[in-house]
Coordinates of C-alpha atoms and ligand atoms in Angstrom, one line a residue:
X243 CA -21.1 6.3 0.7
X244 CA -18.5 3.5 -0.1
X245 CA -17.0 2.9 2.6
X246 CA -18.6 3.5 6.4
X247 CA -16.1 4.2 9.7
X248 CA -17.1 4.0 12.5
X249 CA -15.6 4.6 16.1
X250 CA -16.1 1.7 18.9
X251 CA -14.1 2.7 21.9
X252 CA -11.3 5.6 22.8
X253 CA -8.8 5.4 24.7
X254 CA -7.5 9.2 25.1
X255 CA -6.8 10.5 22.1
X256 CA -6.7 6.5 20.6
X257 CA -9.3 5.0 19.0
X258 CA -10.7 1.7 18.1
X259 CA -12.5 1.1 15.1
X260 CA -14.2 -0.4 12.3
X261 CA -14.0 0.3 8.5
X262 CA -16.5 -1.4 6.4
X263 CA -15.7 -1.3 2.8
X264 CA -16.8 -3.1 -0.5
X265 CA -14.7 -5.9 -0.1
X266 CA -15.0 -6.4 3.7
X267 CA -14.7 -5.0 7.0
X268 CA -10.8 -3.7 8.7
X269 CA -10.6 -3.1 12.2
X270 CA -8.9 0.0 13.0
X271 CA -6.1 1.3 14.0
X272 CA -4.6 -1.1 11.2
X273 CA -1.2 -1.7 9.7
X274 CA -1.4 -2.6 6.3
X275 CA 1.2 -4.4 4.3
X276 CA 2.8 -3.5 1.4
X277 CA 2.1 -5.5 -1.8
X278 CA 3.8 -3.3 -4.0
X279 CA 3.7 -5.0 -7.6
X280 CA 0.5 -6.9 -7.1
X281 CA 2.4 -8.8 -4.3
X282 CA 3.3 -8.9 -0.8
X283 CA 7.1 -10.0 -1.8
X284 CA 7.6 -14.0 -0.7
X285 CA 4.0 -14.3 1.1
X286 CA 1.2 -16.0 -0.6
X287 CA -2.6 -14.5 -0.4
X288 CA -4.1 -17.5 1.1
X289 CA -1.2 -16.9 4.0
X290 CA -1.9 -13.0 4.0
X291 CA -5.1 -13.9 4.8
X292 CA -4.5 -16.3 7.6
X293 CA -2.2 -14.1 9.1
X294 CA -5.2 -11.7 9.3
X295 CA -4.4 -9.4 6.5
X296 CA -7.7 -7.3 6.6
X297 CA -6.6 -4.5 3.9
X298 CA -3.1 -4.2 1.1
X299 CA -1.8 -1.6 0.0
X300 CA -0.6 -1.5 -3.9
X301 CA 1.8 0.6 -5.4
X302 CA 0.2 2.1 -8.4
X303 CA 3.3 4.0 -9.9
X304 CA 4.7 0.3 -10.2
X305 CA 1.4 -0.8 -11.5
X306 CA 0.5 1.4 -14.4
X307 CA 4.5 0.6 -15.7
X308 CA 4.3 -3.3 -15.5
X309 CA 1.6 -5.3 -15.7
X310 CA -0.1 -1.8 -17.0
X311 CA -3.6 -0.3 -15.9
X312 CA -5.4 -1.9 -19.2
X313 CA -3.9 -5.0 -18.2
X314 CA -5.7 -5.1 -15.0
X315 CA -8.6 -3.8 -15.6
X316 CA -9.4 -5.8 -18.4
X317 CA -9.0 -9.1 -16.0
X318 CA -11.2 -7.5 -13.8
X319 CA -9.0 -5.0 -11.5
X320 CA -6.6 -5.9 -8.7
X321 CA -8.4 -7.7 -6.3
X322 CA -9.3 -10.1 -9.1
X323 CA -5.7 -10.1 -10.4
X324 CA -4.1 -10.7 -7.6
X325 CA -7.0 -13.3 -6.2
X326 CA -7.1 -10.9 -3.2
X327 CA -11.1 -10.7 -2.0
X328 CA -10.4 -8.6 0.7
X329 CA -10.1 -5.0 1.0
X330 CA -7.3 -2.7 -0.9
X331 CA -5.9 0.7 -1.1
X332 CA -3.7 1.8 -3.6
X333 CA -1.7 4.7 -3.4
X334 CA -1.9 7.7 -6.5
X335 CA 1.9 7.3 -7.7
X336 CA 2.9 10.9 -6.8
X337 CA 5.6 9.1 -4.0
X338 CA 6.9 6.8 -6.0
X339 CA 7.5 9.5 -8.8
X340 CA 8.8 11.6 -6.3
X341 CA 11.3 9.3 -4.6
X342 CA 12.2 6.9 -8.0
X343 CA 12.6 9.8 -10.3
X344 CA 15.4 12.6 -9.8
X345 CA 14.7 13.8 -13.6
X346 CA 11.0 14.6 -13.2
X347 CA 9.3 17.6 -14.2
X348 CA 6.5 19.7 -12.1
X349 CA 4.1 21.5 -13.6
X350 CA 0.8 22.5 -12.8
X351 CA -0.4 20.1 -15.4
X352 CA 1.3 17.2 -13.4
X353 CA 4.5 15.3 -13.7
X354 CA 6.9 14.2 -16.2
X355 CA 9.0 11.1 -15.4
X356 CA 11.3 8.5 -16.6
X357 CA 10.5 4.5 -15.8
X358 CA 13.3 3.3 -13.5
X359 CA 12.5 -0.2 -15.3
X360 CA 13.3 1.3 -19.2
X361 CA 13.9 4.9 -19.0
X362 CA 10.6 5.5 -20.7
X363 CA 9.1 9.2 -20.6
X364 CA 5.9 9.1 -18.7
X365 CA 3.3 12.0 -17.4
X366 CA 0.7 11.6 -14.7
X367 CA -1.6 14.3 -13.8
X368 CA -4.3 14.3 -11.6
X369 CA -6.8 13.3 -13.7
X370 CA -4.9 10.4 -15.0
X371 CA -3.8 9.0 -11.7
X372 CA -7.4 8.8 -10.9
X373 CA -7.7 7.1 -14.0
X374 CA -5.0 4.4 -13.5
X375 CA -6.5 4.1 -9.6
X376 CA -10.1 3.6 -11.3
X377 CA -8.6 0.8 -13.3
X378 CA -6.7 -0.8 -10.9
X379 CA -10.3 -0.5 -9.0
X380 CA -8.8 -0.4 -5.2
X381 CA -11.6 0.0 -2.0
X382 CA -9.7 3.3 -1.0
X383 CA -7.3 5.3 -3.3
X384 CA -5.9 8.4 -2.8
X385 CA -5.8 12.1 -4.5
X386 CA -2.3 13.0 -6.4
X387 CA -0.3 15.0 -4.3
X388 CA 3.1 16.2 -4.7
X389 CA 5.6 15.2 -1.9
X390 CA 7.3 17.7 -0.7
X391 CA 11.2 17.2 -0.4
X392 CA 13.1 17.4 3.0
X393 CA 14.5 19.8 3.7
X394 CA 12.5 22.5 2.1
X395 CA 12.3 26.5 3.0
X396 CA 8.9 28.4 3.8
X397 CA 8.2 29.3 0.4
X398 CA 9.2 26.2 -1.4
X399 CA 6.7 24.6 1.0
X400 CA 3.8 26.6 1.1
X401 CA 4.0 26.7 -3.3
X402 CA 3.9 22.6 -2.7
X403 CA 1.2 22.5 -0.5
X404 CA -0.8 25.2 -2.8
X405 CA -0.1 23.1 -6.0
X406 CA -1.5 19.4 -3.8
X407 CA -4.5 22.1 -3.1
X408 CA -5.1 22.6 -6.5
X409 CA -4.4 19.0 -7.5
X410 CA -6.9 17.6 -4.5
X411 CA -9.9 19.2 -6.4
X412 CA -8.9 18.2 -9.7
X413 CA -8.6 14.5 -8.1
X414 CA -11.7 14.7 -6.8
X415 CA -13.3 16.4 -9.7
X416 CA -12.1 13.3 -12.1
X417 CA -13.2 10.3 -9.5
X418 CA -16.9 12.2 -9.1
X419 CA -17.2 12.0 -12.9
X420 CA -15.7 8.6 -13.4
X421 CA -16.0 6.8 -10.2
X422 CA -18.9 4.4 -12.6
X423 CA -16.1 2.9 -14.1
X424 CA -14.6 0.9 -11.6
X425 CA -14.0 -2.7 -13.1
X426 CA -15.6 -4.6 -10.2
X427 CA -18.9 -2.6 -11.5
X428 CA -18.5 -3.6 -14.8
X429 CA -18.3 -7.7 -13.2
X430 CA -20.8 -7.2 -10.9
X431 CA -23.0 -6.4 -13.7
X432 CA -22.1 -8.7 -16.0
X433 CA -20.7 -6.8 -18.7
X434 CA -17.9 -4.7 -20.0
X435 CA -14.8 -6.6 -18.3
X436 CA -12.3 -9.8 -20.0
X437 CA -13.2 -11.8 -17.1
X438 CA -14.9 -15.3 -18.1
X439 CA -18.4 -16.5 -16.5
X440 CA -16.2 -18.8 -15.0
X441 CA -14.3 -17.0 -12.6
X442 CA -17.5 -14.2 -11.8
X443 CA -18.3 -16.9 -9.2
X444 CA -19.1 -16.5 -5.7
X445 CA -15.8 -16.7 -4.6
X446 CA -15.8 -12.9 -5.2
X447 CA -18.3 -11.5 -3.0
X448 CA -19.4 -7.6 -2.6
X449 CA -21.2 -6.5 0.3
X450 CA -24.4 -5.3 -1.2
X451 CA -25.3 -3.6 1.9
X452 CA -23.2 -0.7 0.6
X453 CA -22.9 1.2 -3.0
X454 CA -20.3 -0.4 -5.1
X455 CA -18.1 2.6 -5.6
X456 CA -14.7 3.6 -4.4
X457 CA -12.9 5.7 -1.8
X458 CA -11.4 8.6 -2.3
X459 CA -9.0 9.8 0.6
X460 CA -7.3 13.5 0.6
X461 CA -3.6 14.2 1.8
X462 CA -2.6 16.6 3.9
X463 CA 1.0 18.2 2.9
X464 CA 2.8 21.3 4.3
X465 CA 6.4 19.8 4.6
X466 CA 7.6 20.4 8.6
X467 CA 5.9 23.6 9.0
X468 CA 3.1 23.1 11.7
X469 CA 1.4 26.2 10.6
X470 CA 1.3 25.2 7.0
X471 CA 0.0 21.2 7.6
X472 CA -2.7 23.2 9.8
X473 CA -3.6 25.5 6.2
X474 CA -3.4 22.5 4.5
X475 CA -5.7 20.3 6.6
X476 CA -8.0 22.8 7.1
X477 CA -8.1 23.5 2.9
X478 CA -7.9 19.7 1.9
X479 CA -10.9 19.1 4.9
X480 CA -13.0 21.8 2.9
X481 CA -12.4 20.5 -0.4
X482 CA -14.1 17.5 1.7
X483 CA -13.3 13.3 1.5
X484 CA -14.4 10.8 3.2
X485 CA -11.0 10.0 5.0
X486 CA -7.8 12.0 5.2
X487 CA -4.0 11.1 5.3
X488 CA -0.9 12.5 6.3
X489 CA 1.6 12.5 3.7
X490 CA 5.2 14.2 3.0
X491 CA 6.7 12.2 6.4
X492 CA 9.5 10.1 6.5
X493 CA 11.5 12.0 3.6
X494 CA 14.2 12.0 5.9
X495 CA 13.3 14.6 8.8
X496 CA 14.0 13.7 12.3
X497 CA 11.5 10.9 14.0
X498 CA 10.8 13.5 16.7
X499 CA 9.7 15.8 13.6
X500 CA 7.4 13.1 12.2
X501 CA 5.5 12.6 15.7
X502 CA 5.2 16.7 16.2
X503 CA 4.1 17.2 12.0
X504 CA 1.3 14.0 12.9
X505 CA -0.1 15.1 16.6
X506 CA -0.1 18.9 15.0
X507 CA -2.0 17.8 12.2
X508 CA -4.2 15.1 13.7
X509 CA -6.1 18.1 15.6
X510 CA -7.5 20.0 12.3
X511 CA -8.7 16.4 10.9
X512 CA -12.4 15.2 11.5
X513 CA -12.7 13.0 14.2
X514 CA -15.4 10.8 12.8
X515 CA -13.1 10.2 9.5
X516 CA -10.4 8.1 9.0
X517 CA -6.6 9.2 9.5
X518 CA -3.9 7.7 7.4
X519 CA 0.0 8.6 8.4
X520 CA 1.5 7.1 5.2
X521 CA 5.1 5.5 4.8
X522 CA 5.6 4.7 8.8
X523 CA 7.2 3.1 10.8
X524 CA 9.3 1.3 13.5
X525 CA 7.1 -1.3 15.6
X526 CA 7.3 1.2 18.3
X527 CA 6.5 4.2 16.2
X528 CA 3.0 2.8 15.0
X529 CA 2.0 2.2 18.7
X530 CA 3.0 5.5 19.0
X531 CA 1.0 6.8 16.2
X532 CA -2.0 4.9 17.0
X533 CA -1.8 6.1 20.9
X534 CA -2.1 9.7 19.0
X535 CA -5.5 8.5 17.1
X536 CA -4.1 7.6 13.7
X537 CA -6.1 4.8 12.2
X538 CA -4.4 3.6 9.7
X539 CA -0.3 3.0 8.5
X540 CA 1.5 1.5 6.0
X541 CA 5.0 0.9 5.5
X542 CA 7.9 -1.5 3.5
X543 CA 9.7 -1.9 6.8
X544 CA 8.6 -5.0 8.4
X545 CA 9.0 -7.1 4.0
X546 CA 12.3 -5.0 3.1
X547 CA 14.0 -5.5 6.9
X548 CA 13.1 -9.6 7.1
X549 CA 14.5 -9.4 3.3
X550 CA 17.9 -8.1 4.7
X551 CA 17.8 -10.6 7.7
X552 CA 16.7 -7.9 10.3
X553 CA 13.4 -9.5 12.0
X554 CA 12.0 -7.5 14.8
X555 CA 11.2 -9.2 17.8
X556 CA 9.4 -8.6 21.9
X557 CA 13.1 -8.1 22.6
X558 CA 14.0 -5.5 19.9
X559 CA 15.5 -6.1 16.5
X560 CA 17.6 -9.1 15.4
X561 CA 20.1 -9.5 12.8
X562 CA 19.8 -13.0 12.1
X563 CA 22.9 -13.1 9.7
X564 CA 24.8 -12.9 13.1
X565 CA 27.7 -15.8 13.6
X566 CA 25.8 -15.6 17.4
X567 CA 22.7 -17.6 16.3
X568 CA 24.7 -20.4 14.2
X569 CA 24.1 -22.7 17.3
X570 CA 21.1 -21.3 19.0
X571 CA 18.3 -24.0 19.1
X572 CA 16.1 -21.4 20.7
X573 CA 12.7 -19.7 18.6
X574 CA 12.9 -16.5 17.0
X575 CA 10.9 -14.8 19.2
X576 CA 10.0 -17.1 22.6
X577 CA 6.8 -14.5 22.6
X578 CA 5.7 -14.7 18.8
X579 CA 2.8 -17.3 18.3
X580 CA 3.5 -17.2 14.6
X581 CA 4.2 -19.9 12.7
X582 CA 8.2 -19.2 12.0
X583 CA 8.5 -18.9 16.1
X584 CA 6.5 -22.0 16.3
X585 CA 8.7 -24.2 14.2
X586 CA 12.2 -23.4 13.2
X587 CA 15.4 -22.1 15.6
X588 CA 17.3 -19.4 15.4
X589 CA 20.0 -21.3 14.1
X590 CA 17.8 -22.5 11.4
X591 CA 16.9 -19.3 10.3
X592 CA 20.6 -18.0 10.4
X593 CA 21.8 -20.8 8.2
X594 CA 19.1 -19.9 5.3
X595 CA 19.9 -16.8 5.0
X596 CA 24.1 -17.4 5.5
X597 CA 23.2 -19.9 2.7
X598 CA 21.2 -17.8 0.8
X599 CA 17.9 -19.3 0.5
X600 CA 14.5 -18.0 -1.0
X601 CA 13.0 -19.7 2.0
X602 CA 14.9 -17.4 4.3
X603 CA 13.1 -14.3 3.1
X604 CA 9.3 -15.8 3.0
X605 CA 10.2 -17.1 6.6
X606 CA 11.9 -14.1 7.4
X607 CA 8.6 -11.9 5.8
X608 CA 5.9 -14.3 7.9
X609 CA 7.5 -13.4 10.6
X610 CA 7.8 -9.9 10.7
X611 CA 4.7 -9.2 9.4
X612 CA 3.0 -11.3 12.3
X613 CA 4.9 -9.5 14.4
X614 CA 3.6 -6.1 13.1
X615 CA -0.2 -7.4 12.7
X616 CA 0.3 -8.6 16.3
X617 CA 1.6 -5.5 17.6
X618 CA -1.7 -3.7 16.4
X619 CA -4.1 -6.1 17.3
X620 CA -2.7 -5.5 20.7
X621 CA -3.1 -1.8 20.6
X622 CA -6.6 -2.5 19.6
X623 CA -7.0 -4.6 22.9
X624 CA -5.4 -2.4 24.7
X625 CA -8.0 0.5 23.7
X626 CA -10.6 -1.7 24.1
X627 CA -9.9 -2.8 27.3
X628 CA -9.5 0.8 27.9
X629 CA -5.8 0.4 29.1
X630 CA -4.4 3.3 27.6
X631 CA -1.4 3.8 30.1
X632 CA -0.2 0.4 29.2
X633 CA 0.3 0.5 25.8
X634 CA 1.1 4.0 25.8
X635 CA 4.0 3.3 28.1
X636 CA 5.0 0.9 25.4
X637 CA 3.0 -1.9 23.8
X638 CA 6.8 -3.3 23.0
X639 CA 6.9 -4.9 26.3
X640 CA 3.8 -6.5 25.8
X641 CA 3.1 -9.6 27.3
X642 CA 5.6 -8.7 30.0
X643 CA 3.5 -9.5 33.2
Ligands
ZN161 ZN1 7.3 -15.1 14.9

C-alpha cells in the first residue's frame, strides 16, 4: 500500500478521517486547492503551508504542455519543482482535454487534441497519462477517464462510461508495470534523477513507514443516469483501487442533479476507501457534500472568484469591486481569523482591485482560500464533536451562537 485511510469518527453518513501518504498525513474530509501550473495562482508555498494546505492538486494536462513531463521529472518531479514537501494529487488530463479542446478526437486508443497555448496536435491515451502522472510523481493520481458532456442521451452515456471501463484497466494495467519509476524513487535512491546532492537534503523527507509508491484512484462516470453511475461504480470498484472519485459533475447540470448523481453513487463505493467528488463547489455545497461522506474535493472556485473580486464570506459572497465598500473601514469578514481579515479594510481591499493591483488578487486568494480551509476544518469538528445536526443545518452560519 501507498497510501493508508483510515476512518476516526462518523457523524451519520459523514466521516472524519485521516490519509497518510508518502509525503505526509491529510485529514479528511479535505478541500484541496488548485495549483494548476505548478502553482496555486498569487499564493506562495511557504503561505500554502501556513494556511494549512495539507494536499494540492496539479493539473497535468497543463503540465505535460508547459514546463513538460521530462522537464519535471528530470528536476526530480513536482513536489521537488514546485518546493512543495507535502502531499499532491494530480489529475489524468482527460478534463482539461475535454473542456479546453472542442476539436478533439475519441477513440478507443485515446484522445487527439490541439494545445490551447500553440495549436499543437497532441494524443493521450491511457497508458501515456499514466506516464506523464508517473513523471510528474504526485501521492495520488487518477485513471484516464473520458468526461462525459451534459446533456447527454442514454446511449451516448452508457458507450462513455463503457469506454472509462475499458480505459480504468488499461490505467491501472500501465501504473502496476511502471509504478517503479516514480522520480522521488529514483532520489530516494540516489540515482537516476538531474537533481544535485545538494538539494537531496533533509528538507525532503518520505515517511519510510510506508512503500514509496504512488496512488492510483478510479473514477466513476455514468453522466446523470443513477442507474448507470451505480453500473459504473460497481465495474470501476471491481476493477479495484485503493480510492474512488466521482467525476463527470459540474458540466453544467443542475446543482440539485449534482447532490442526487453524488448521494446515489456514494452508496456502491467502499466505505473504508476514500471518496473524491471532483470539480466542486460553493462553500455551502462542500459542507453539503462532506455531510453525505465525501472525503475529499477540489475546485478553482475559491482562486478564480477572489481573482474577479468575489470573496466569500460568514455573511455570503462579496463583490468587493462594489462603490459600497469605498469607505468602509470595517474587515472583510468580522468572523475570518485570516490574515487579510486581520489587517486591511474593506475599503482597502476595494481600492486594489478598482486600482488594479497584483496585490488585490494574492490578498483576495489568502482570503478565500482560508475561508474554504476554515469551512472544512469546521465540518471536521463538527463530526468530531459528533454534532452532525449543526453543521448539517448549515456550517455557513458557523460561529453564530
Ligand atoms: Zn479572511
Amino acid at each position: 500500500m501507498s497510501i493508508e485511510f483510515c476512518i476516526e469518527t462518523t457523524g451519520g453518513r459523514a466521516r472524519a478521517g485521516r490519509l497518510t501518504t508518502p509525503h505526509g498525513e491529510v485529514e479528511t474530509p479535505v478541500f484541496m486547492p488548485v495549483g494548476t501550473a505548478a502553482s496555486v495562482k498569487g499564493v506562495p508555498q511557504d503561505i500554502l503551508e501556513e494556511l494549512g494546505v495539507q494536499i494540492l492538486l496539479g493539473n497535468t494536462y497543463h503540465l505535460y504542455l508547459r514546463p513538460g513531463i521530462e522537464t519535471v521529472r528530470n528536476l526530480g518531479g513536482l513536489h521537488r519543482f514546485m518546493a512543495w514537501p507535502r502531499a499532491i494529487l494530480t489529475d489524468s488530463g482527460g478534463f482539461q482535454v475535454f473542456s479546453l479542446n472542442e476539436l478533439r478526437k475519441v477513440t478507443e486508443e485515446g484522445v487527439t487534441f490541439r494545445s490551447h497555448l500553440d495549436g499543437s496536435s497532441h494524443f493521450f491515451s491511457p497508458e501515456s497519462a499514466m506516464a506523464a502522472q508517473i513523471g510528474l510523481g504526485a501521492d495520488i493520481i487518477m485513471a484516464f477517464d473520458e468526461c462525459t458532456e451534459y446533456p447527454a442521451d442514454r446511449a451516448r452515456t452508457k458507450a462513455s462510461m463503457e469506454l472509462t471501463l475499458r480505459w480504468a484497466e488499461r490505467s491501472k494495467k500501465y501504473f502496476q508495470e511502471h509504478k517503479q519509476e516514480v522520480p522521488w524513487k529514483a532520489v530516494v535512491s540516489g540515482q537516476g534523477s538531474g537533481v544535485s546532492e545538494n538539494q537531496q537534503s533533509d528538507h525532503w523527507p518520505l515517511s519510510t513507514d510506508h512503500c514509496l509508491t504512488q496512488s492510483l484512484f478510479g473514477i466513476v462516470q455514468g453522466g446523470m443516469d443513477l442507474d448507470l453511475r451505480k453500473e459504473s461504480a460497481e465495474r470501476t470498484v471491481e476493477i479495484g483501487f485503493p480510492g474512488y472519485a466521482i467525476g463527470g459533475l459540474s458540466v453544467g447540470e443542475p446543482r440539485d442533479r449534482t447532490r442526487e448523481v453524488i448521494e446515489a453513487t456514494l452508496e456502491y463505493l467502499p466505505a473504508d476507501k476514500p471518496r473524491y467528488v471532483m470539480g466542486v463547489g460553493t462553500p455551502e455545497e462542500i459542507v453539503e457534500y462532506a455531510s453525505l461522506g465525501v472525503d475529499m474535493m477540489d475546485c478553482v472556485m475559491p482562486t478564480r472568484a477572489a481573482r474577479h473580486g468575489l470573496l466569500f464570506t460568514s455573511e455570503g459572497k462579496i463583490s468587493i469591486k462594489q462603490a459600497r465598500y469605498a469607505q468602509d473601514a470595517g474587515p472583510l469578514d468580522p468572523d475570518c481569523g485570516c490574515r487579510v481579515c486581520q489587517r486591511y479594510s474593506r475599503a482597502y481591499l476595494r481600492h486594489l482591485y478598482a486600482s488594479n493591483e497584483v496585490l488585490a488578487q494574492v490578498l483576495n486568494t489568502l482570503h478565500n482560500l482560508s475561508f474554504y480551509l476554515d469551512t472544512m476544518r469546521r465540518v471536521r469538528h463538527s463530526i468530531q464533536l459528533g454534532e452532525e445536526s449543526r453543521f448539517l443545518s448549515g456550517i455557513w452560519s458557523r460561529q453564530k451562537p
